[in-house]
PDB file of C-alpha atoms in Angstrom:
ATOM      1  CA  VAL A   1      -5.320  -6.587 -11.131  1.00 78.00           C
ATOM      2  CA  LEU A   2      -5.071  -6.432  -7.343  1.00 75.00           C
ATOM      3  CA  PHE A   3      -8.802  -6.987  -7.041  1.00 79.00           C
ATOM      4  CA  ILE A   4      -8.491 -10.182  -9.084  1.00 81.00           C
ATOM      5  CA  PHE A   5      -5.757 -11.604  -6.855  1.00 77.00           C
ATOM      6  CA  LEU A   6      -6.852 -10.356  -3.425  1.00 72.00           C
ATOM      7  CA  ARG A   7     -10.623 -10.483  -4.087  1.00 76.00           C
ATOM      8  CA  SER A   8     -11.272  -7.486  -1.920  1.00 77.00           C
ATOM      9  CA  ILE A   9     -12.368  -3.988  -2.797  1.00 83.00           C
ATOM     10  CA  SER A  10     -10.960  -2.519   0.402  1.00 83.00           C
ATOM     11  CA  THR A  11      -7.426  -3.797  -0.213  1.00 83.00           C
ATOM     12  CA  SER A  12      -7.560  -2.523  -3.785  1.00 85.00           C
ATOM     13  CA  ALA A  13      -8.727   0.837  -2.461  1.00 88.00           C
ATOM     14  CA  ILE A  14      -5.783   1.002  -0.067  1.00 89.00           C
ATOM     15  CA  ILE A  15      -3.352   0.677  -2.966  1.00 88.00           C
ATOM     16  CA  ALA A  16      -5.423   3.100  -5.028  1.00 88.00           C
ATOM     17  CA  VAL A  17      -4.950   5.700  -2.285  1.00 90.00           C
ATOM     18  CA  SER A  18      -1.309   4.917  -1.493  1.00 89.00           C
ATOM     19  CA  ILE A  19      -0.105   5.565  -5.049  1.00 88.00           C
ATOM     20  CA  PRO A  20      -1.348   9.175  -5.281  1.00 90.00           C
ATOM     21  CA  THR A  21      -0.216   9.802  -1.712  1.00 91.00           C
ATOM     22  CA  SER A  22       3.315   8.775  -2.654  1.00 90.00           C
ATOM     23  CA  ILE A  23       3.225  10.913  -5.780  1.00 91.00           C
ATOM     24  CA  VAL A  24       2.004  13.975  -3.875  1.00 93.00           C
ATOM     25  CA  ALA A  25       4.756  13.446  -1.317  1.00 93.00           C
ATOM     26  CA  THR A  26       7.246  13.236  -4.189  1.00 92.00           C
ATOM     27  CA  PHE A  27       5.970  16.551  -5.559  1.00 93.00           C
ATOM     28  CA  ALA A  28       6.295  18.083  -2.089  1.00 94.00           C
ATOM     29  CA  LEU A  29       9.921  16.944  -1.819  1.00 93.00           C
ATOM     30  CA  MET A  30      10.609  18.294  -5.302  1.00 92.00           C
ATOM     31  CA  TYR A  31       9.074  21.620  -4.322  1.00 93.00           C
ATOM     32  CA  MET A  32      11.228  21.807  -1.196  1.00 94.00           C
ATOM     33  CA  CYS A  33      14.342  21.322  -3.353  1.00 91.00           C
ATOM     34  CA  ASP A  34      13.224  24.002  -5.850  1.00 90.00           C
ATOM     35  CA  MET A  35      12.889  21.493  -8.665  1.00 89.00           C
ATOM     36  CA  THR A  36      10.577  22.228 -11.571  1.00 87.00           C
ATOM     37  CA  LEU A  37       8.262  19.929 -13.447  1.00 87.00           C
ATOM     38  CA  ASN A  38       9.884  19.199 -16.783  1.00 88.00           C
ATOM     39  CA  ILE A  39      10.351  16.232 -19.057  1.00 89.00           C
ATOM     40  CA  ILE A  40      13.328  14.948 -17.062  1.00 87.00           C
ATOM     41  CA  SER A  41      11.665  15.146 -13.629  1.00 87.00           C
ATOM     42  CA  LEU A  42       8.415  13.659 -14.955  1.00 88.00           C
ATOM     43  CA  GLY A  43      10.499  10.859 -16.468  1.00 87.00           C
ATOM     44  CA  GLY A  44      11.920  10.241 -13.004  1.00 87.00           C
ATOM     45  CA  ILE A  45       8.419   9.992 -11.561  1.00 88.00           C
ATOM     46  CA  THR A  46       7.478   7.580 -14.339  1.00 86.00           C
ATOM     47  CA  ILE A  47      10.449   5.356 -13.561  1.00 85.00           C
ATOM     48  CA  GLY A  48       9.716   5.528  -9.822  1.00 83.00           C
ATOM     49  CA  ILE A  49       6.020   4.617 -10.115  1.00 80.00           C
ATOM     50  CA  GLY A  50       6.782   0.917 -10.628  1.00 76.00           C
ATOM     51  CA  MET A  51       8.519   0.786  -7.280  1.00 79.00           C
ATOM     52  CA  LEU A  52       5.775   2.904  -5.697  1.00 79.00           C
ATOM     53  CA  VAL A  53       3.330   0.100  -6.274  1.00 84.00           C
ATOM     54  CA  ASP A  54       5.734  -2.697  -5.325  1.00 87.00           C
ATOM     55  CA  ASN A  55       6.370  -1.540  -1.763  1.00 89.00           C
ATOM     56  CA  SER A  56       2.707  -1.100  -0.924  1.00 90.00           C
ATOM     57  CA  VAL A  57       1.674  -4.362  -2.551  1.00 89.00           C
ATOM     58  CA  VAL A  58       4.307  -6.379  -0.668  1.00 92.00           C
ATOM     59  CA  VAL A  59       3.227  -4.924   2.676  1.00 93.00           C
ATOM     60  CA  LEU A  60      -0.479  -5.252   1.874  1.00 91.00           C
ATOM     61  CA  GLU A  61      -0.150  -8.855   0.709  1.00 89.00           C
ATOM     62  CA  ASN A  62       1.676  -9.867   3.888  1.00 93.00           C
ATOM     63  CA  ILE A  63      -0.897  -8.120   6.079  1.00 92.00           C
ATOM     64  CA  ASN A  64      -3.659  -9.848   4.133  1.00 89.00           C
ATOM     65  CA  THR A  65      -1.944 -13.211   4.695  1.00 89.00           C
ATOM     66  CA  TYR A  66      -1.868 -12.661   8.453  1.00 92.00           C
ATOM     67  CA  TYR A  67      -5.494 -11.524   8.396  1.00 91.00           C
ATOM     68  CA  LYS A  68      -6.560 -14.686   6.583  1.00 87.00           C
ATOM     69  CA  ARG A  69      -4.704 -16.775   9.192  1.00 90.00           C
ATOM     70  CA  GLY A  70      -7.118 -15.444  11.799  1.00 88.00           C
ATOM     71  CA  TYR A  71      -5.245 -12.504  13.315  1.00 90.00           C
ATOM     72  CA  THR A  72      -7.207  -9.407  14.228  1.00 89.00           C
ATOM     73  CA  PRO A  73      -6.828  -6.568  11.707  1.00 90.00           C
ATOM     74  CA  GLU A  74      -4.588  -4.604  14.078  1.00 90.00           C
ATOM     75  CA  ASP A  75      -2.346  -7.587  14.826  1.00 91.00           C
ATOM     76  CA  ALA A  76      -2.233  -8.550  11.149  1.00 92.00           C
ATOM     77  CA  ALA A  77      -1.147  -5.010  10.266  1.00 92.00           C
ATOM     78  CA  TYR A  78       1.517  -4.998  12.958  1.00 93.00           C
ATOM     79  CA  TYR A  79       3.010  -8.440  12.347  1.00 94.00           C
ATOM     80  CA  GLY A  80       2.602  -8.326   8.582  1.00 93.00           C
ATOM     81  CA  THR A  81       4.425  -5.011   8.315  1.00 93.00           C
ATOM     82  CA  LYS A  82       7.071  -6.010  10.827  1.00 93.00           C
ATOM     83  CA  GLU A  83       7.877  -9.167   8.879  1.00 94.00           C
ATOM     84  CA  VAL A  84       8.520  -7.470   5.532  1.00 95.00           C
ATOM     85  CA  SER A  85       9.665  -4.005   6.608  1.00 94.00           C
ATOM     86  CA  MET A  86      13.360  -4.846   6.448  1.00 95.00           C
ATOM     87  CA  ALA A  87      13.042  -6.491   3.024  1.00 93.00           C
ATOM     88  CA  VAL A  88      11.045  -3.568   1.605  1.00 94.00           C
ATOM     89  CA  THR A  89      13.507  -1.077   3.079  1.00 94.00           C
ATOM     90  CA  ALA A  90      16.510  -2.958   1.688  1.00 95.00           C
ATOM     91  CA  SER A  91      14.904  -3.207  -1.736  1.00 91.00           C
ATOM     92  CA  THR A  92      14.153   0.512  -1.808  1.00 92.00           C
ATOM     93  CA  LEU A  93      17.556   1.528  -0.516  1.00 93.00           C
ATOM     94  CA  THR A  94      19.335  -0.534  -3.169  1.00 94.00           C
ATOM     95  CA  SER A  95      17.456   1.381  -5.844  1.00 90.00           C
ATOM     96  CA  VAL A  96      18.240   4.679  -4.108  1.00 92.00           C
ATOM     97  CA  ALA A  97      21.898   3.611  -3.943  1.00 94.00           C
ATOM     98  CA  VAL A  98      21.868   3.147  -7.714  1.00 91.00           C
ATOM     99  CA  PHE A  99      20.120   6.402  -8.616  1.00 90.00           C
ATOM    100  CA  GLY A 100      21.402   8.625  -5.792  1.00 90.00           C
ATOM    101  CA  PRO A 101      25.016   9.049  -6.905  1.00 91.00           C
ATOM    102  CA  ILE A 102      23.893  10.079 -10.388  1.00 89.00           C
ATOM    103  CA  ALA A 103      22.831  13.416  -8.870  1.00 87.00           C
ATOM    104  CA  PHE A 104      26.484  14.193  -8.144  1.00 89.00           C
ATOM    105  CA  VAL A 105      27.821  13.665 -11.674  1.00 89.00           C
ATOM    106  CA  PRO A 106      29.637  16.869 -12.712  1.00 90.00           C
ATOM    107  CA  GLY A 107      29.275  18.786 -15.943  1.00 88.00           C
ATOM    108  CA  THR A 108      26.488  19.146 -18.451  1.00 87.00           C
ATOM    109  CA  VAL A 109      25.373  15.545 -18.189  1.00 86.00           C
ATOM    110  CA  GLY A 110      25.163  15.890 -14.422  1.00 85.00           C
ATOM    111  CA  ALA A 111      22.991  18.976 -14.748  1.00 83.00           C
ATOM    112  CA  ILE A 112      20.636  17.115 -17.081  1.00 83.00           C
ATOM    113  CA  VAL A 113      20.234  13.913 -15.061  1.00 88.00           C
ATOM    114  CA  LYS A 114      20.277  15.492 -11.594  1.00 89.00           C
ATOM    115  CA  ASP A 115      16.526  16.128 -11.630  1.00 89.00           C
ATOM    116  CA  LEU A 116      15.905  12.597 -12.886  1.00 89.00           C
ATOM    117  CA  SER A 117      17.923  10.892 -10.170  1.00 91.00           C
ATOM    118  CA  LEU A 118      16.641  13.084  -7.343  1.00 92.00           C
ATOM    119  CA  THR A 119      13.041  12.595  -8.447  1.00 92.00           C
ATOM    120  CA  ILE A 120      13.467   8.823  -8.490  1.00 92.00           C
ATOM    121  CA  CYS A 121      15.058   8.922  -5.036  1.00 93.00           C
ATOM    122  CA  PHE A 122      12.240  11.117  -3.711  1.00 93.00           C
ATOM    123  CA  ALA A 123       9.590   8.827  -5.218  1.00 92.00           C
ATOM    124  CA  LEU A 124      11.186   5.728  -3.729  1.00 93.00           C
ATOM    125  CA  THR A 125      11.584   7.324  -0.312  1.00 93.00           C
ATOM    126  CA  ALA A 126       7.978   8.533  -0.314  1.00 93.00           C
ATOM    127  CA  SER A 127       6.840   5.076  -1.374  1.00 92.00           C
ATOM    128  CA  LEU A 128       8.739   3.474   1.486  1.00 93.00           C
ATOM    129  CA  VAL A 129       7.280   5.855   4.048  1.00 94.00           C
ATOM    130  CA  VAL A 130       3.721   5.398   2.745  1.00 93.00           C
ATOM    131  CA  SER A 131       4.012   1.614   2.568  1.00 92.00           C
ATOM    132  CA  LEU A 132       5.307   1.342   6.134  1.00 93.00           C
ATOM    133  CA  THR A 133       2.918   3.870   7.700  1.00 93.00           C
ATOM    134  CA  PHE A 134      -0.240   4.458   5.683  1.00 93.00           C
ATOM    135  CA  VAL A 135      -0.843   0.944   4.348  1.00 92.00           C
ATOM    136  CA  PRO A 136      -0.767  -0.788   7.783  1.00 92.00           C
ATOM    137  CA  MET A 137      -2.975   1.924   9.299  1.00 93.00           C
ATOM    138  CA  ALA A 138      -5.491   1.683   6.468  1.00 91.00           C
ATOM    139  CA  CYS A 139      -5.478  -2.119   6.658  1.00 89.00           C
ATOM    140  CA  SER A 140      -6.136  -2.093  10.386  1.00 89.00           C
ATOM    141  CA  LYS A 141      -9.122   0.203   9.900  1.00 88.00           C
ATOM    142  CA  LEU A 142     -10.630  -1.139   6.666  1.00 86.00           C
ATOM    143  CA  LEU A 143     -10.133  -4.818   7.423  1.00 80.00           C
ATOM    144  CA  SER A 144     -11.930  -4.389  10.747  1.00 67.00           C
ATOM    145  CA  ARG A 145     -14.907  -2.884   8.904  1.00 56.00           C
ATOM    146  CA  GLN A 146     -14.821  -5.785   6.485  1.00 54.00           C
ATOM    147  CA  GLU A 147     -14.795  -8.187   9.448  1.00 53.00           C
ATOM    148  CA  LYS A 148     -17.842  -6.463  10.987  1.00 48.00           C
ATOM    149  CA  ARG A 149     -19.700  -6.715   7.671  1.00 50.00           C
ATOM    150  CA  ARG A 150     -18.963 -10.439   7.492  1.00 52.00           C
ATOM    151  CA  ARG A 151     -20.284 -10.962  11.029  1.00 51.00           C
ATOM    152  CA  LEU A 152     -23.447  -9.004  10.258  1.00 47.00           C
ATOM    153  CA  LYS A 153     -23.938 -10.945   7.041  1.00 52.00           C
ATOM    154  CA  LYS A 154     -23.567 -14.249   8.902  1.00 53.00           C
ATOM    155  CA  ARG A 155     -26.050 -13.125  11.567  1.00 55.00           C
ATOM    156  CA  PHE A 156     -28.514 -12.067   8.884  1.00 53.00           C
ATOM    157  CA  ILE A 157     -28.174 -15.356   7.012  1.00 53.00           C
ATOM    158  CA  PHE A 158     -28.581 -17.448  10.186  1.00 53.00           C
ATOM    159  CA  ALA A 159     -31.552 -15.362  11.298  1.00 55.00           C
ATOM    160  CA  PHE A 160     -33.124 -15.694   7.867  1.00 54.00           C
ATOM    161  CA  LEU A 161     -32.550 -19.455   7.795  1.00 54.00           C
ATOM    162  CA  GLY A 162     -33.871 -19.728  11.342  1.00 56.00           C
ATOM    163  CA  ASP A 163     -37.085 -17.918  10.360  1.00 57.00           C
ATOM    164  CA  ILE A 164     -37.555 -20.218   7.376  1.00 60.00           C
ATOM    165  CA  CYS A 165     -37.011 -23.301   9.539  1.00 56.00           C
ATOM    166  CA  LEU A 166     -39.523 -22.057  12.127  1.00 56.00           C
ATOM    167  CA  LYS A 167     -42.145 -21.471   9.429  1.00 63.00           C
ATOM    168  CA  PHE A 168     -41.817 -25.021   8.197  1.00 61.00           C
ATOM    169  CA  LEU A 169     -42.021 -26.491  11.698  1.00 55.00           C
TER     170      LEU A 169
END
């Protein structure tokens, strides 16, 4: 779906790498809190995956907008991330504020939903960190390669057209 809208394999690849990175970071946070993989914690990851994609897509889309305006890949990554970082952070923290207190519910119900709420909070936090660090870095590197390929393609086309013109003259 991202490839259809952004028309770029490299931007789709950035999202394709950021999702598993966020999930692995979520598993690492779960491991550090001695949480096990069970139906409840996997349900929390499932709920959190929607937001995992949202953060990265918002940052990537804004970087791509700056890049298309003519900014260098590094400047596009910097300004694009800077512009939406507060909005992405606020969006993530509102979801964490909803699911975070559920971990402190006492009793049997609290014991059941604690893993769910903590897993969602871990997934959202990991998503925020990946979208504000990995996505801009990957954009600055991959978009610059894409820019070099475009320049080489233009040189090749002009050289090819120049050779054809010289043959006819």
